[in-house]
Amino acid sequence: MNRRNFIRLAGGGTIAAATAGSLAACGALGSHYPAEAVEAWNGPVGETDLRRRAVAYAITAPNPHNLQPWLVDLREQGVITLRTDRERVLPHTDPLGRQILIGHGAFLELLVMALAQQGVASQVQLWPQGELPTALKDWDERPVARITLQPGGQPDPLFAQVLLRRTPKTDFDTTRPVAPELLARLLASAPASGQTALRVGGTVAAEQLPALRTLCWESAQVELLTPRTMMESIHLTRVGPAEILQHRDGISINSPFVRAVAALGLFDRTQPPAEGSAAYKSAMGRFEGHSRTAMGFVWITSPNTRSDQVQAGRAYVRLQLQATALGVGMHPMSQALQEFAEMAPHYERVHQLVLGQPAPRTPHDATVQMFCRMGYAPDPAPATPRRPLAKFVQV
């Protein structure tokens, strides 16, 4: 968010005058995250246990709202058991837990890759005690996966991209189209063998982009106009180095101007912005820019069982690692895939546009699991904060 947009968000030029002194004080601090908050991206420095080393790589996995909803149990020798942290879910934007489990799949894929890099193969058993229920309120302690370590892992070429992977959350450069050849190379990287029900597709065709951009823009409006879904994001917003370092999760905002306004109590996080307000227009402008500048789209489809959701996450992180290797940005635009009531028309629309058929009615119907824009960001995306390794590990 640039300075001009935030002045508009906060309510006008009087805010700029009131915060001039605070801006001067904050300006020297820059807008980088505190180093400790992003130390995970340096890799498992000082870790000697191979399971902990693998988990240290896996916690860099993409996940919804940067909740980092993973717990790993290392109490059984030669085994890693993966569970969900039930305090880190999104009951309003992800009421069925589908996106959370996609994030578990991404974690699992990086975990397997990191073990293989150390010469260890993985025998992965999904849902060893049965699948989690449909409703989040009924979720319990049953594990998502049990990973048994075995000798003989073979390094994966994509592992070189794990600590370089980023998700660009800025407008893309509309003067740089994504070449069809690059899209073909990207799509060829997934799915992994054996995942026959999972499909990866995409487009950079000029005639297809307008409808998909409009879908992104209109579904984003629904999320921001629905008070409970908007507040879910607001409650996870971390402003400034102190909050970012305290939480090391969620949605980080660290520009000096926003920090100054927040310090004066002028950045209201107690209620959603009203439709038509300056704050609403500023927030929607960001999503409009993301949508309008999409230079291509990539999607993942599969049936919608719990196992399929996890497998979709494994495929997604491989796609993003391949995109990193190819030098192109991938950014999920997941609003139209969210399963809350107000989003239903757009949920139907994304399935019509991507699959040419109605939205799924049963877990065995084809479902759009991931929907991402593609393009080239003008500046490198920053690493996002991660909590300390010890927060994830049960020993």
Coordinates of C-alpha atoms in Angstrom, one line a residue:
M1 CA 0.0 0.0 0.0
N2 CA 1.6 3.3 -1.0
R3 CA 1.5 6.5 0.9
R4 CA -1.1 8.2 -1.2
N5 CA -3.5 5.3 -1.0
F6 CA -3.1 5.1 2.8
I7 CA -3.8 8.8 3.2
R8 CA -7.0 8.1 1.3
L9 CA -7.8 5.1 3.5
A10 CA -7.2 6.9 6.7
G11 CA -9.5 9.8 5.8
G12 CA -7.7 12.6 4.2
G13 CA -4.8 15.1 4.2
T14 CA -5.2 16.0 7.8
I15 CA -3.8 12.6 8.7
A16 CA -0.6 13.4 6.8
A17 CA -0.1 16.5 8.8
A18 CA -0.8 14.9 12.1
T19 CA 1.7 12.1 11.5
A20 CA 4.5 14.1 10.0
G21 CA 6.7 13.8 13.1
S22 CA 5.9 10.1 13.5
L23 CA 6.8 9.4 9.9
A24 CA 10.2 11.1 10.4
A25 CA 10.8 8.8 13.4
C26 CA 9.7 5.7 11.5
G27 CA 11.3 6.4 8.2
A28 CA 14.8 5.4 9.3
L29 CA 13.5 2.0 10.3
G30 CA 12.6 1.1 6.7
S31 CA 9.9 -1.5 5.8
H32 CA 11.7 -4.8 6.1
Y33 CA 10.5 -7.4 8.5
P34 CA 12.5 -7.9 11.6
A35 CA 15.2 -10.5 10.8
E36 CA 14.1 -13.0 13.5
A37 CA 10.6 -13.1 12.1
V38 CA 11.9 -14.5 8.8
E39 CA 14.8 -16.6 10.0
A40 CA 13.1 -19.8 8.8
W41 CA 14.0 -18.8 5.3
N42 CA 17.7 -19.3 6.2
G43 CA 17.0 -23.0 6.5
P44 CA 17.6 -25.2 9.6
V45 CA 20.6 -23.5 10.9
G46 CA 22.2 -25.4 13.8
E47 CA 19.7 -28.3 13.6
T48 CA 21.3 -31.8 13.5
D49 CA 18.3 -34.1 13.9
L50 CA 17.1 -35.0 10.4
R51 CA 13.4 -35.0 11.2
R52 CA 13.7 -31.5 12.8
R53 CA 15.7 -30.3 9.8
A54 CA 13.0 -31.6 7.4
V55 CA 10.3 -29.8 9.5
A56 CA 12.3 -26.6 9.4
Y57 CA 12.0 -26.6 5.6
A58 CA 8.4 -27.7 5.6
I59 CA 7.2 -24.7 7.7
T60 CA 8.0 -22.4 4.8
A61 CA 5.1 -24.0 2.9
P62 CA 2.3 -21.7 1.5
N63 CA -0.8 -21.7 3.6
P64 CA -4.0 -19.7 3.9
H65 CA -3.7 -16.3 5.7
N66 CA -0.2 -17.4 6.8
L67 CA -1.8 -19.3 9.8
Q68 CA 0.8 -22.0 9.8
P69 CA -1.7 -24.6 11.1
W70 CA 0.7 -27.5 11.5
L71 CA 1.7 -29.7 14.5
V72 CA 4.2 -32.5 14.1
D73 CA 4.6 -35.3 16.6
L74 CA 8.2 -36.7 16.8
R75 CA 7.7 -38.9 19.9
E76 CA 7.6 -42.1 17.8
Q77 CA 11.1 -43.0 16.6
G78 CA 11.5 -43.0 12.8
V79 CA 8.0 -41.5 12.3
I80 CA 6.6 -38.0 11.8
T81 CA 2.9 -37.5 12.6
L82 CA 1.2 -34.5 11.1
R83 CA -1.8 -32.9 12.8
T84 CA -3.8 -29.7 12.5
D85 CA -3.6 -27.0 15.1
R86 CA -7.3 -26.5 15.6
E87 CA -6.7 -23.0 16.9
R88 CA -5.4 -22.0 13.5
V89 CA -8.3 -22.4 11.1
L90 CA -10.6 -20.0 9.2
P91 CA -14.2 -20.8 10.1
H92 CA -15.7 -17.9 8.1
T93 CA -13.8 -17.9 4.8
D94 CA -12.9 -21.7 4.9
P95 CA -15.8 -23.2 6.8
L96 CA -15.2 -26.7 5.6
G97 CA -11.4 -26.6 6.3
R98 CA -10.6 -27.4 2.6
Q99 CA -8.0 -24.6 2.3
I100 CA -6.4 -25.5 5.6
L101 CA -5.9 -29.1 4.3
I102 CA -4.4 -27.8 1.1
G103 CA -1.9 -26.0 3.2
H104 CA -1.2 -29.4 5.0
G105 CA -0.5 -30.9 1.6
A106 CA 2.0 -28.2 0.8
F107 CA 3.7 -28.8 4.1
L108 CA 3.8 -32.6 3.5
E109 CA 5.3 -32.2 0.1
L110 CA 8.1 -30.0 1.4
L111 CA 8.7 -32.4 4.3
V112 CA 9.0 -35.4 2.0
M113 CA 11.4 -33.4 -0.3
A114 CA 13.5 -32.3 2.7
L115 CA 13.8 -35.8 4.0
A116 CA 14.8 -37.1 0.5
Q117 CA 17.5 -34.4 0.3
Q118 CA 19.0 -36.1 3.4
G119 CA 18.8 -39.6 1.8
V120 CA 15.6 -40.6 3.6
A121 CA 12.6 -42.0 1.8
S122 CA 9.0 -41.4 3.1
Q123 CA 6.1 -43.8 3.4
V124 CA 3.1 -41.5 3.6
Q125 CA -0.1 -42.7 5.1
L126 CA -3.0 -40.2 4.9
W127 CA -5.7 -40.3 7.6
P128 CA -4.3 -43.3 9.6
Q129 CA -7.2 -42.9 12.0
G130 CA -9.8 -41.8 9.5
E131 CA -10.6 -38.5 7.7
L132 CA -11.5 -35.3 9.6
P133 CA -15.3 -34.5 9.7
T134 CA -16.8 -32.0 7.3
A135 CA -17.5 -29.3 9.9
L136 CA -14.6 -27.5 11.5
K137 CA -16.4 -27.6 14.9
D138 CA -16.2 -31.4 14.8
W139 CA -12.5 -31.6 14.1
D140 CA -10.5 -33.5 16.7
E141 CA -6.9 -34.7 17.2
R142 CA -6.8 -37.4 14.6
P143 CA -3.7 -37.0 12.4
V144 CA -3.7 -35.9 8.7
A145 CA -0.7 -38.1 7.9
R146 CA 1.8 -40.5 9.4
I147 CA 5.2 -40.4 7.6
T148 CA 7.4 -43.4 8.2
L149 CA 11.1 -42.8 7.4
Q150 CA 13.0 -45.4 5.3
P151 CA 16.4 -45.5 3.7
G152 CA 16.9 -44.6 0.0
G153 CA 15.5 -41.1 -0.6
Q154 CA 16.4 -39.5 -3.9
P155 CA 16.9 -35.7 -4.0
D156 CA 14.3 -33.7 -5.9
P157 CA 15.6 -31.0 -8.4
L158 CA 12.8 -28.6 -7.2
F159 CA 14.2 -28.7 -3.6
A160 CA 16.7 -26.0 -4.7
Q161 CA 13.8 -23.6 -4.9
V162 CA 12.3 -24.2 -1.4
L163 CA 13.9 -21.3 0.4
L164 CA 13.6 -19.0 -2.7
R165 CA 9.9 -19.5 -3.1
R166 CA 7.8 -16.4 -2.6
T167 CA 4.2 -15.3 -3.2
P168 CA 4.0 -11.9 -5.0
K169 CA 1.1 -9.8 -3.6
T170 CA 1.5 -6.8 -5.9
D171 CA 0.3 -5.8 -9.3
F172 CA 2.0 -7.6 -12.1
D173 CA 3.7 -5.9 -15.0
T174 CA 1.1 -5.7 -17.9
T175 CA 3.9 -5.0 -20.4
R176 CA 5.3 -8.5 -19.9
P177 CA 3.1 -11.3 -21.2
V178 CA 3.6 -14.8 -20.0
A179 CA 4.7 -16.9 -22.9
P180 CA 2.6 -20.0 -23.8
E181 CA 5.8 -22.0 -23.8
L182 CA 6.5 -21.0 -20.2
L183 CA 3.0 -22.0 -19.2
A184 CA 3.4 -25.4 -20.8
R185 CA 6.7 -26.0 -18.9
L186 CA 5.0 -25.0 -15.7
L187 CA 2.0 -27.3 -16.2
A188 CA 4.3 -30.2 -17.1
S189 CA 5.8 -30.2 -13.6
A190 CA 2.6 -31.6 -12.0
P191 CA 0.8 -33.6 -10.9
A192 CA 3.1 -36.3 -9.5
S193 CA 2.7 -39.8 -10.8
G194 CA -0.1 -41.8 -9.1
Q195 CA -2.4 -38.7 -8.6
T196 CA -4.5 -39.7 -11.6
A197 CA -7.6 -37.9 -10.5
L198 CA -5.8 -34.5 -10.1
R199 CA -5.5 -32.2 -13.0
V200 CA -3.5 -29.0 -13.6
G201 CA -4.5 -26.4 -16.2
G202 CA -4.1 -22.8 -17.1
T203 CA -4.3 -20.2 -19.7
V204 CA -2.5 -17.1 -21.0
A205 CA -4.8 -16.6 -23.9
A206 CA -5.8 -13.0 -24.3
E207 CA -9.5 -13.9 -25.1
Q208 CA -9.9 -15.9 -21.9
L209 CA -8.3 -13.5 -19.5
P210 CA -11.0 -10.8 -19.2
A211 CA -13.7 -13.2 -17.8
L212 CA -11.2 -14.7 -15.3
R213 CA -10.0 -11.2 -14.2
T214 CA -13.6 -10.1 -13.6
L215 CA -14.3 -13.2 -11.6
C216 CA -11.3 -12.4 -9.3
W217 CA -12.4 -8.8 -8.9
E218 CA -16.1 -9.5 -8.2
S219 CA -15.4 -12.4 -5.8
A220 CA -12.9 -10.2 -3.9
Q221 CA -15.7 -7.7 -3.3
V222 CA -17.9 -10.3 -1.8
E223 CA -15.2 -11.3 0.8
L224 CA -14.6 -7.7 1.7
L225 CA -18.3 -6.7 1.9
T226 CA -19.2 -9.7 4.1
P227 CA -18.5 -8.4 7.6
R228 CA -17.5 -11.8 9.2
T229 CA -15.1 -12.7 6.4
M230 CA -13.5 -9.3 6.3
M231 CA -13.1 -9.3 10.1
E232 CA -11.3 -12.7 9.9
S233 CA -8.6 -11.0 7.9
I234 CA -8.5 -7.9 10.0
H235 CA -8.0 -9.9 13.2
L236 CA -5.0 -11.6 11.6
T237 CA -3.4 -8.3 10.5
R238 CA 0.0 -7.5 12.1
V239 CA 1.1 -3.9 11.9
G240 CA 4.8 -2.9 12.5
P241 CA 7.9 -4.8 13.7
A242 CA 6.6 -5.4 17.3
E243 CA 3.4 -7.1 16.2
I244 CA 5.1 -9.0 13.4
L245 CA 7.8 -10.3 15.7
Q246 CA 5.3 -11.1 18.5
H247 CA 3.0 -13.2 16.2
R248 CA 5.2 -14.2 13.2
D249 CA 2.0 -15.2 11.3
G250 CA -1.0 -13.6 9.6
I251 CA -1.0 -10.7 7.3
S252 CA 1.9 -8.4 7.8
I253 CA 1.9 -4.6 7.1
N254 CA 5.2 -2.9 7.9
S255 CA 5.4 0.3 5.8
P256 CA 6.5 3.3 7.9
F257 CA 3.4 5.3 7.1
V258 CA 1.0 2.6 8.2
R259 CA 3.0 2.1 11.3
A260 CA 2.8 5.8 12.1
V261 CA -0.9 6.0 11.6
A262 CA -1.5 2.8 13.7
A263 CA 0.6 4.3 16.5
L264 CA -1.8 7.3 16.6
G265 CA -4.8 5.0 16.9
L266 CA -6.0 5.9 13.4
F267 CA -5.8 2.4 11.8
D268 CA -9.2 0.9 12.9
R269 CA -9.2 -2.9 13.2
T270 CA -12.4 -3.2 15.2
Q271 CA -14.8 -3.2 12.3
P272 CA -14.9 -3.7 8.6
P273 CA -14.8 -0.7 6.3
A274 CA -18.2 0.4 5.2
E275 CA -19.1 0.1 1.5
G276 CA -18.3 3.3 -0.3
S277 CA -15.9 4.6 2.4
A278 CA -12.4 5.6 1.7
A279 CA -11.1 2.5 3.4
Y280 CA -13.3 0.3 1.3
K281 CA -12.2 2.0 -1.9
S282 CA -8.6 1.6 -1.0
A283 CA -8.8 -2.0 -0.1
M284 CA -10.8 -2.9 -3.2
G285 CA -8.4 -0.9 -5.3
R286 CA -5.7 -3.3 -4.2
F287 CA -7.7 -6.4 -5.2
E288 CA -8.8 -4.7 -8.4
G289 CA -5.2 -4.1 -9.3
H290 CA -4.3 -7.7 -8.6
S291 CA -7.1 -8.9 -10.8
R292 CA -6.7 -6.4 -13.6
T293 CA -3.0 -7.2 -14.0
A294 CA -3.2 -11.0 -14.1
M295 CA -1.3 -12.0 -17.2
G296 CA -2.4 -15.7 -16.9
F297 CA -4.1 -18.1 -14.7
V298 CA -3.2 -21.6 -13.3
W299 CA -5.6 -24.0 -11.6
I300 CA -5.7 -27.4 -9.9
T301 CA -8.8 -29.6 -10.1
S302 CA -9.6 -32.9 -8.4
P303 CA -12.4 -34.7 -6.6
N304 CA -13.0 -33.2 -3.2
T305 CA -12.4 -35.8 -0.6
R306 CA -10.1 -35.0 2.3
S307 CA -7.3 -37.0 0.6
D308 CA -7.8 -35.1 -2.6
Q309 CA -7.5 -31.8 -0.8
V310 CA -4.2 -32.8 0.7
Q311 CA -2.9 -34.0 -2.7
A312 CA -3.9 -30.7 -4.3
G313 CA -1.7 -28.9 -1.8
R314 CA 1.2 -31.2 -2.7
A315 CA 0.7 -30.4 -6.4
Y316 CA 0.3 -26.7 -5.7
V317 CA 3.6 -26.2 -3.9
R318 CA 5.4 -28.1 -6.7
L319 CA 3.8 -25.7 -9.2
Q320 CA 5.0 -22.7 -7.2
L321 CA 8.5 -24.1 -6.9
Q322 CA 8.6 -24.7 -10.6
A323 CA 7.3 -21.1 -11.2
T324 CA 10.1 -19.9 -9.0
A325 CA 12.6 -21.8 -11.1
L326 CA 11.1 -20.2 -14.3
G327 CA 11.2 -16.7 -12.8
V328 CA 7.4 -16.1 -12.9
G329 CA 5.1 -15.2 -10.1
M330 CA 2.1 -17.2 -8.9
H331 CA -0.4 -15.7 -6.4
P332 CA -3.6 -17.6 -5.3
M333 CA -6.8 -15.7 -5.9
S334 CA -8.9 -18.0 -3.7
Q335 CA -12.0 -15.9 -3.0
A336 CA -14.2 -17.5 -5.6
L337 CA -13.3 -21.0 -4.2
Q338 CA -14.5 -20.1 -0.7
E339 CA -17.5 -22.1 0.5
F340 CA -19.5 -19.6 2.5
A341 CA -23.1 -18.8 1.4
E342 CA -22.5 -15.3 0.0
M343 CA -19.8 -16.6 -2.4
A344 CA -22.1 -19.3 -4.0
P345 CA -22.7 -17.5 -7.3
H346 CA -19.0 -17.0 -7.8
Y347 CA -18.2 -20.5 -6.7
E348 CA -20.5 -21.7 -9.4
R349 CA -19.0 -19.3 -12.0
V350 CA -15.4 -20.5 -11.4
H351 CA -16.4 -24.1 -12.1
Q352 CA -18.2 -23.0 -15.2
L353 CA -15.2 -21.1 -16.5
V354 CA -12.5 -23.6 -15.6
L355 CA -14.3 -26.9 -16.0
G356 CA -17.3 -26.0 -18.1
Q357 CA -19.7 -27.7 -15.7
P358 CA -21.6 -26.9 -12.5
A359 CA -20.0 -26.6 -9.1
P360 CA -19.6 -30.0 -7.3
R361 CA -22.5 -31.6 -5.5
T362 CA -20.6 -34.5 -4.0
P363 CA -17.0 -35.1 -2.8
H364 CA -16.4 -37.2 -5.9
D365 CA -17.3 -34.4 -8.4
A366 CA -14.5 -32.4 -10.0
T367 CA -13.7 -29.4 -7.9
V368 CA -11.5 -26.4 -8.5
Q369 CA -9.0 -26.6 -5.5
M370 CA -6.6 -23.8 -6.4
F371 CA -7.0 -20.8 -8.7
C372 CA -4.0 -18.5 -9.2
R373 CA -3.0 -15.5 -11.2
M374 CA 0.4 -15.4 -13.0
G375 CA 2.7 -12.6 -14.1
Y376 CA 5.9 -10.8 -13.4
A377 CA 6.1 -8.6 -10.3
P378 CA 8.1 -5.3 -10.7
D379 CA 10.0 -6.0 -7.4
P380 CA 11.0 -9.2 -5.6
A381 CA 8.4 -10.4 -3.1
P382 CA 9.6 -10.5 0.5
A383 CA 9.7 -13.6 2.6
T384 CA 6.8 -13.9 5.0
P385 CA 7.2 -14.4 8.7
R386 CA 7.3 -17.9 10.2
R387 CA 6.9 -18.9 13.9
P388 CA 9.9 -20.6 15.6
L389 CA 10.4 -24.3 14.8
A390 CA 9.7 -25.2 18.4
K391 CA 6.1 -24.0 18.1
F392 CA 5.3 -26.8 15.6
V393 CA 7.1 -29.7 17.2
Q394 CA 5.7 -32.1 19.9
V395 CA 8.4 -34.2 21.4

